[in-house]
Structures are given as C-alpha cells and as structure tokens.
C-alpha cells in the first residue's frame, strides 16, 4: 500500500520573505552605494585599460546582490555586505597608495569610492540586516554625499597645484600616454629623461632594483637623471593593474 504523504505546506522562510519596496529604509542606500562603487570599478578598469580580477569579481557579485534585493532581501544584504567588506580589505592593500595622490583625479577618486564607498556600504548592510531606524539611513546618505563632495574638491585643488618640470635642451623626451611607455628608450649614461605623463592617472617610471623610480602624477612631467651602468634594463610601472606597462631602457 502506498503511503505517499502530501507535501507539507510551504513554510515562509523566517526573516527572508520578500519585503515590500521601501519597507527596509537601508536597502536603497545599500543598493546605491554598492552599485555606484561597482560602476566606478568598471569605468576605472575601462580607462586604464586593464582587467583587475578582484574588482571584476566584485562587480559580478554586486550585480547578483542587487538582482536579489527584491525577492531575497536578507540574502542580498549578505552578498552585498560580504562583497563590500572583502573588497574593502583588498582595496586598502591595492588602492590606498592612490589616496596619497589627490592630484591624480581618476586614481584618487576611484580609491575614495572603492574604500570609503565600500566602508559605507558595509554600514548600510549592517543597518539593513538589523533593520535599524530610518534616521540612520538618512544620516548615512548625507555622509556619503558630503564625503563625495569633499573628495572632488580636494582632488580639484590638488590637480591645480601639481607642478610640471619643463624639459631642458639635452633631455631625452619620454612620453607616457594611453598607459604605454615608448617600447625602447636609448640614453647615454648620465643623461636626463624628461618623463611626460599625459594620462589622467598616475604612473611610475621604475627600473626594478635600482634607484631609478620616478612617481608621475596625472598630467605632469618630471626629469630624471639616468645614473646606471651601461646595459639594457626593464622599465615597469609599479601601479597595481598597470602590469602591462613595460619598456626597455638602453643605457650606453
Ligand atoms: Cu602606470
């Protein structure tokens, strides 16, 4: 005799029922912060151009989290909160050097977004999880707007104040543009390079394991004497995500 039991009635999943939009006041700031930060990552990677794996993974997870907000808000809060927290920690390691260079607007504003924006997203996720009072969500939104305005203002002033070093007659011109060095650079020992960074991001002109390591803020130029023994040297840009920037420096 068959004893097939009827399926038990569907139980509502405690704490994970779809909320009516607007019920949890923290979901909107959480979605907005996570979405804006992810958009910033996409624009940043497109500009360099280079795919930075942790940022790309974060963009995908953020889209998944945002897609889940309506139907599974608790799951979405966890996905967005954990993604933001993980990338906040990674960002502090990878991008914090850009925070010290407000004169390179793209790098600086992206680093502010990636670090401060994610920190605020984590706060929003905690608020959403605990269903904290709406006033806190409004204060968070105000803080985010205030910090964004401050970052833009600081970067604007710093960009205006960055100074260029003009080329002198015997300098060897080296133009850095489109995140590319010239393929080969040839100098006599003791000659000076005029390194002209025409990009809106920061680069470095670095010969590993030597003293030749020049910081090149966005749209600035710097002079650097080449005091290396004759030979052939690899040049790199040591900014994370700029691993494709290489050149050969020939010293005669
Ligand atoms: Cu670079």
mmCIF file of C-alpha atoms and ligand atoms in Angstrom:
data_model
loop_
_atom_site.group_PDB
_atom_site.id
_atom_site.type_symbol
_atom_site.label_atom_id
_atom_site.label_comp_id
_atom_site.label_asym_id
_atom_site.label_seq_id
_atom_site.Cartn_x
_atom_site.Cartn_y
_atom_site.Cartn_z
ATOM 1 C CA UNK A 1 0.000 0.000 0.000
ATOM 2 C CA UNK A 2 1.386 3.301 -0.975
ATOM 3 C CA UNK A 3 1.705 5.832 1.806
ATOM 4 C CA UNK A 4 2.566 8.933 -0.127
ATOM 5 C CA UNK A 5 2.268 11.846 2.189
ATOM 6 C CA UNK A 6 1.108 15.146 0.835
ATOM 7 C CA UNK A 7 3.829 17.757 0.570
ATOM 8 C CA UNK A 8 4.000 19.836 3.717
ATOM 9 C CA UNK A 9 2.568 23.282 3.211
ATOM 10 C CA UNK A 10 5.241 25.750 2.111
ATOM 11 C CA UNK A 11 6.679 27.406 5.170
ATOM 12 C CA UNK A 12 7.504 31.066 4.912
ATOM 13 C CA UNK A 13 11.283 31.378 5.294
ATOM 14 C CA UNK A 14 11.688 33.251 8.528
ATOM 15 C CA UNK A 15 13.360 36.576 8.031
ATOM 16 C CA UNK A 16 13.629 36.162 4.282
ATOM 17 C CA UNK A 17 10.170 36.953 2.981
ATOM 18 C CA UNK A 18 10.102 39.407 0.139
ATOM 19 C CA UNK A 19 9.726 42.860 1.552
ATOM 20 C CA UNK A 20 7.554 45.500 0.076
ATOM 21 C CA UNK A 21 9.786 48.114 -1.550
ATOM 22 C CA UNK A 22 10.684 50.870 0.869
ATOM 23 C CA UNK A 23 9.933 48.808 3.956
ATOM 24 C CA UNK A 24 13.552 48.493 4.996
ATOM 25 C CA UNK A 25 14.984 52.010 4.679
ATOM 26 C CA UNK A 26 18.585 50.732 4.442
ATOM 27 C CA UNK A 27 18.112 48.719 1.252
ATOM 28 C CA UNK A 28 18.072 51.734 -1.057
ATOM 29 C CA UNK A 29 21.322 53.274 0.266
ATOM 30 C CA UNK A 30 22.912 49.813 0.263
ATOM 31 C CA UNK A 31 21.943 49.215 -3.381
ATOM 32 C CA UNK A 32 23.001 52.727 -4.383
ATOM 33 C CA UNK A 33 26.394 52.585 -2.654
ATOM 34 C CA UNK A 34 27.244 49.084 -3.896
ATOM 35 C CA UNK A 35 26.053 49.938 -7.416
ATOM 36 C CA UNK A 36 27.941 53.240 -7.648
ATOM 37 C CA UNK A 37 31.151 51.650 -6.363
ATOM 38 C CA UNK A 38 30.834 48.798 -8.895
ATOM 39 C CA UNK A 39 30.185 51.298 -11.690
ATOM 40 C CA UNK A 40 33.300 53.193 -10.576
ATOM 41 C CA UNK A 41 35.312 49.969 -10.828
ATOM 42 C CA UNK A 42 34.032 49.320 -14.362
ATOM 43 C CA UNK A 43 34.891 52.863 -15.515
ATOM 44 C CA UNK A 44 38.291 52.672 -13.811
ATOM 45 C CA UNK A 45 39.208 49.355 -15.467
ATOM 46 C CA UNK A 46 37.962 50.596 -18.852
ATOM 47 C CA UNK A 47 40.129 53.706 -18.619
ATOM 48 C CA UNK A 48 43.425 52.009 -17.685
ATOM 49 C CA UNK A 49 42.556 49.667 -19.639
ATOM 50 C CA UNK A 50 43.149 46.514 -17.644
ATOM 51 C CA UNK A 51 41.064 43.801 -16.003
ATOM 52 C CA UNK A 52 41.760 43.703 -12.262
ATOM 53 C CA UNK A 53 40.432 40.276 -11.143
ATOM 54 C CA UNK A 54 39.237 41.164 -7.597
ATOM 55 C CA UNK A 55 37.429 44.265 -8.880
ATOM 56 C CA UNK A 56 35.838 42.318 -11.746
ATOM 57 C CA UNK A 57 34.674 39.596 -9.326
ATOM 58 C CA UNK A 58 33.264 42.304 -7.060
ATOM 59 C CA UNK A 59 31.276 43.831 -9.938
ATOM 60 C CA UNK A 60 29.695 40.453 -10.745
ATOM 61 C CA UNK A 61 28.817 39.719 -7.093
ATOM 62 C CA UNK A 62 27.386 43.226 -6.676
ATOM 63 C CA UNK A 63 25.108 42.742 -9.699
ATOM 64 C CA UNK A 64 23.966 39.406 -8.237
ATOM 65 C CA UNK A 65 23.298 41.073 -4.872
ATOM 66 C CA UNK A 66 21.337 43.955 -6.420
ATOM 67 C CA UNK A 67 19.289 41.491 -8.503
ATOM 68 C CA UNK A 68 18.330 39.629 -5.297
ATOM 69 C CA UNK A 69 17.251 42.681 -3.270
ATOM 70 C CA UNK A 70 13.544 42.470 -4.150
ATOM 71 C CA UNK A 71 12.982 38.751 -3.870
ATOM 72 C CA UNK A 72 15.516 37.695 -1.231
ATOM 73 C CA UNK A 73 16.452 40.838 0.701
ATOM 74 C CA UNK A 74 18.257 39.009 3.519
ATOM 75 C CA UNK A 75 20.410 37.054 1.047
ATOM 76 C CA UNK A 76 21.063 40.232 -0.933
ATOM 77 C CA UNK A 77 22.172 42.061 2.210
ATOM 78 C CA UNK A 78 24.652 39.275 2.988
ATOM 79 C CA UNK A 79 26.009 39.138 -0.599
ATOM 80 C CA UNK A 80 26.408 42.927 -0.827
ATOM 81 C CA UNK A 81 27.754 43.289 2.719
ATOM 82 C CA UNK A 82 30.311 40.478 2.463
ATOM 83 C CA UNK A 83 31.420 41.542 -1.045
ATOM 84 C CA UNK A 84 31.858 45.128 0.138
ATOM 85 C CA UNK A 85 33.782 44.072 3.248
ATOM 86 C CA UNK A 86 36.094 41.718 1.310
ATOM 87 C CA UNK A 87 36.850 44.302 -1.371
ATOM 88 C CA UNK A 88 37.289 46.999 1.253
ATOM 89 C CA UNK A 89 40.110 44.957 2.803
ATOM 90 C CA UNK A 90 41.608 44.155 -0.621
ATOM 91 C CA UNK A 91 41.223 47.790 -1.669
ATOM 92 C CA UNK A 92 43.111 49.068 1.338
ATOM 93 C CA UNK A 93 46.070 46.953 0.236
ATOM 94 C CA UNK A 94 45.785 47.595 -3.525
ATOM 95 C CA UNK A 95 44.497 51.135 -3.841
ATOM 96 C CA UNK A 96 45.438 53.006 -0.682
ATOM 97 C CA UNK A 97 48.624 54.432 -2.254
ATOM 98 C CA UNK A 98 46.339 56.403 -4.596
ATOM 99 C CA UNK A 99 44.745 58.123 -1.602
ATOM 100 C CA UNK A 100 48.030 59.946 -1.008
ATOM 101 C CA UNK A 101 47.909 61.392 -4.548
ATOM 102 C CA UNK A 102 44.821 63.582 -4.883
ATOM 103 C CA UNK A 103 46.483 65.296 -7.874
ATOM 104 C CA UNK A 104 45.767 62.182 -9.949
ATOM 105 C CA UNK A 105 41.974 62.579 -10.095
ATOM 106 C CA UNK A 106 40.962 59.265 -11.663
ATOM 107 C CA UNK A 107 43.081 57.162 -9.293
ATOM 108 C CA UNK A 108 42.274 59.266 -6.252
ATOM 109 C CA UNK A 109 38.512 59.456 -6.762
ATOM 110 C CA UNK A 110 38.344 55.772 -7.604
ATOM 111 C CA UNK A 111 40.300 54.910 -4.451
ATOM 112 C CA UNK A 112 37.997 57.117 -2.354
ATOM 113 C CA UNK A 113 34.984 55.412 -3.913
ATOM 114 C CA UNK A 114 36.460 51.937 -3.519
ATOM 115 C CA UNK A 115 37.496 52.413 0.106
ATOM 116 C CA UNK A 116 35.106 54.971 1.656
ATOM 117 C CA UNK A 117 32.136 53.928 -0.535
ATOM 118 C CA UNK A 118 32.592 50.303 0.466
ATOM 119 C CA UNK A 119 33.002 51.153 4.138
ATOM 120 C CA UNK A 120 29.655 52.994 3.972
ATOM 121 C CA UNK A 121 28.120 50.054 2.066
ATOM 122 C CA UNK A 122 29.184 47.737 4.905
ATOM 123 C CA UNK A 123 27.499 50.109 7.385
ATOM 124 C CA UNK A 124 24.359 50.097 5.221
ATOM 125 C CA UNK A 125 24.407 46.289 5.072
ATOM 126 C CA UNK A 126 24.632 46.067 8.857
ATOM 127 C CA UNK A 127 21.795 48.605 9.177
ATOM 128 C CA UNK A 128 19.683 46.649 6.687
ATOM 129 C CA UNK A 129 20.349 43.362 8.467
ATOM 130 C CA UNK A 130 19.394 44.807 11.844
ATOM 131 C CA UNK A 131 16.529 46.845 10.342
ATOM 132 C CA UNK A 132 17.845 49.877 12.166
ATOM 133 C CA UNK A 133 15.906 53.115 12.287
ATOM 134 C CA UNK A 134 15.385 55.123 9.099
ATOM 135 C CA UNK A 135 17.095 58.200 10.541
ATOM 136 C CA UNK A 136 20.415 56.318 10.485
ATOM 137 C CA UNK A 137 19.970 55.522 6.784
ATOM 138 C CA UNK A 138 19.370 59.195 6.034
ATOM 139 C CA UNK A 139 22.474 60.186 8.008
ATOM 140 C CA UNK A 140 24.474 57.598 6.052
ATOM 141 C CA UNK A 141 23.269 59.010 2.727
ATOM 142 C CA UNK A 142 24.159 62.532 3.878
ATOM 143 C CA UNK A 143 27.638 61.364 4.962
ATOM 144 C CA UNK A 144 28.198 59.674 1.601
ATOM 145 C CA UNK A 145 27.219 62.798 -0.327
ATOM 146 C CA UNK A 146 29.354 65.021 1.910
ATOM 147 C CA UNK A 147 32.435 62.815 1.540
ATOM 148 C CA UNK A 148 31.965 62.605 -2.238
ATOM 149 C CA UNK A 149 31.825 66.394 -2.489
ATOM 150 C CA UNK A 150 34.883 66.776 -0.266
ATOM 151 C CA UNK A 151 36.880 64.241 -2.313
ATOM 152 C CA UNK A 152 36.073 66.024 -5.590
ATOM 153 C CA UNK A 153 37.022 69.399 -4.081
ATOM 154 C CA UNK A 154 40.321 68.128 -2.618
ATOM 155 C CA UNK A 155 41.236 66.446 -5.895
ATOM 156 C CA UNK A 156 40.359 69.556 -7.922
ATOM 157 C CA UNK A 157 42.560 71.796 -5.777
ATOM 158 C CA UNK A 158 45.429 69.270 -5.726
ATOM 159 C CA UNK A 159 45.258 68.873 -9.509
ATOM 160 C CA UNK A 160 45.512 72.641 -9.973
ATOM 161 C CA UNK A 161 48.515 72.749 -7.633
ATOM 162 C CA UNK A 162 50.551 69.922 -9.208
ATOM 163 C CA UNK A 163 53.587 71.264 -10.969
ATOM 164 C CA UNK A 164 55.277 70.273 -14.170
ATOM 165 C CA UNK A 165 59.003 70.105 -14.656
ATOM 166 C CA UNK A 166 59.826 71.696 -18.008
ATOM 167 C CA UNK A 167 62.156 69.890 -20.387
ATOM 168 C CA UNK A 168 65.670 71.265 -20.830
ATOM 169 C CA UNK A 169 67.641 71.263 -24.068
ATOM 170 C CA UNK A 170 69.562 67.995 -23.722
ATOM 171 C CA UNK A 171 66.774 65.968 -22.138
ATOM 172 C CA UNK A 172 65.633 62.763 -23.777
ATOM 173 C CA UNK A 173 61.846 63.102 -24.182
ATOM 174 C CA UNK A 174 59.754 60.166 -22.995
ATOM 175 C CA UNK A 175 56.010 60.497 -23.488
ATOM 176 C CA UNK A 176 53.739 58.279 -21.393
ATOM 177 C CA UNK A 177 50.252 58.203 -22.929
ATOM 178 C CA UNK A 178 47.405 55.718 -23.148
ATOM 179 C CA UNK A 179 49.061 53.762 -20.306
ATOM 180 C CA UNK A 180 52.006 52.958 -22.581
ATOM 181 C CA UNK A 181 55.694 53.729 -22.444
ATOM 182 C CA UNK A 182 57.652 54.040 -25.669
ATOM 183 C CA UNK A 183 58.824 50.490 -26.461
ATOM 184 C CA UNK A 184 62.513 51.402 -26.302
ATOM 185 C CA UNK A 185 64.356 54.327 -24.747
ATOM 186 C CA UNK A 186 68.018 54.942 -25.502
ATOM 187 C CA UNK A 187 70.217 57.224 -23.380
ATOM 188 C CA UNK A 188 73.863 57.903 -22.673
ATOM 189 C CA UNK A 189 74.877 57.261 -19.076
ATOM 190 C CA UNK A 190 74.321 60.446 -17.070
ATOM 191 C CA UNK A 191 71.736 61.890 -19.457
ATOM 192 C CA UNK A 192 68.388 63.098 -18.185
ATOM 193 C CA UNK A 193 64.971 61.819 -19.184
ATOM 194 C CA UNK A 194 62.015 64.171 -19.441
ATOM 195 C CA UNK A 195 59.109 61.903 -18.449
ATOM 196 C CA UNK A 196 55.840 63.429 -19.613
ATOM 197 C CA UNK A 197 52.770 61.628 -18.235
ATOM 198 C CA UNK A 198 49.877 62.751 -20.441
ATOM 199 C CA UNK A 199 47.364 60.373 -18.836
ATOM 200 C CA UNK A 200 44.726 61.291 -16.270
ATOM 201 C CA UNK A 201 46.076 58.606 -13.969
ATOM 202 C CA UNK A 202 49.240 58.230 -12.027
ATOM 203 C CA UNK A 203 52.140 56.128 -13.311
ATOM 204 C CA UNK A 204 55.646 55.373 -12.172
ATOM 205 C CA UNK A 205 58.797 55.025 -14.253
ATOM 206 C CA UNK A 206 60.575 52.281 -12.367
ATOM 207 C CA UNK A 207 63.671 50.234 -13.122
ATOM 208 C CA UNK A 208 63.407 47.461 -10.514
ATOM 209 C CA UNK A 209 66.316 47.004 -8.109
ATOM 210 C CA UNK A 210 67.812 50.396 -8.988
ATOM 211 C CA UNK A 211 67.403 53.927 -7.655
ATOM 212 C CA UNK A 212 65.583 54.942 -10.856
ATOM 213 C CA UNK A 213 61.980 55.086 -9.584
ATOM 214 C CA UNK A 214 60.038 58.202 -10.543
ATOM 215 C CA UNK A 215 56.485 58.956 -9.469
ATOM 216 C CA UNK A 216 54.450 60.530 -12.277
ATOM 217 C CA UNK A 217 51.179 62.070 -11.073
ATOM 218 C CA UNK A 218 48.440 62.531 -13.677
ATOM 219 C CA UNK A 219 49.209 65.037 -16.457
ATOM 220 C CA UNK A 220 52.565 66.056 -15.032
ATOM 221 C CA UNK A 221 56.141 65.795 -16.222
ATOM 222 C CA UNK A 222 59.300 65.060 -14.254
ATOM 223 C CA UNK A 223 63.017 64.982 -15.049
ATOM 224 C CA UNK A 224 65.157 62.011 -14.006
ATOM 225 C CA UNK A 225 68.875 61.509 -14.437
ATOM 226 C CA UNK A 226 69.927 58.041 -15.624
ATOM 227 C CA UNK A 227 72.913 57.136 -13.498
ATOM 228 C CA UNK A 228 73.004 53.434 -14.288
ATOM 229 C CA UNK A 229 75.934 51.415 -15.680
ATOM 230 C CA UNK A 230 75.670 50.784 -19.433
ATOM 231 C CA UNK A 231 73.339 47.939 -20.249
ATOM 232 C CA UNK A 232 69.758 47.039 -21.000
ATOM 233 C CA UNK A 233 67.124 47.473 -18.281
ATOM 234 C CA UNK A 234 63.466 46.577 -17.976
ATOM 235 C CA UNK A 235 61.205 49.503 -17.106
ATOM 236 C CA UNK A 236 57.873 48.954 -15.355
ATOM 237 C CA UNK A 237 55.039 50.993 -13.880
ATOM 238 C CA UNK A 238 54.526 49.637 -10.382
ATOM 239 C CA UNK A 239 50.876 50.700 -10.004
ATOM 240 C CA UNK A 240 48.526 47.720 -9.424
ATOM 241 C CA UNK A 241 46.692 46.951 -12.674
ATOM 242 C CA UNK A 242 49.424 48.557 -14.806
ATOM 243 C CA UNK A 243 51.459 45.372 -15.215
ATOM 244 C CA UNK A 244 51.122 45.686 -18.990
ATOM 245 C CA UNK A 245 53.211 48.904 -18.931
ATOM 246 C CA UNK A 246 56.772 47.875 -19.769
ATOM 247 C CA UNK A 247 59.661 49.242 -21.810
ATOM 248 C CA UNK A 248 63.350 48.627 -22.360
ATOM 249 C CA UNK A 249 65.858 51.263 -21.306
ATOM 250 C CA UNK A 250 69.140 51.056 -23.152
ATOM 251 C CA UNK A 251 71.996 52.850 -21.368
ATOM 252 C CA UNK A 252 75.145 53.429 -23.462
HETATM 253 CU CU1 LIG B 1 51.052 53.089 -14.945
#
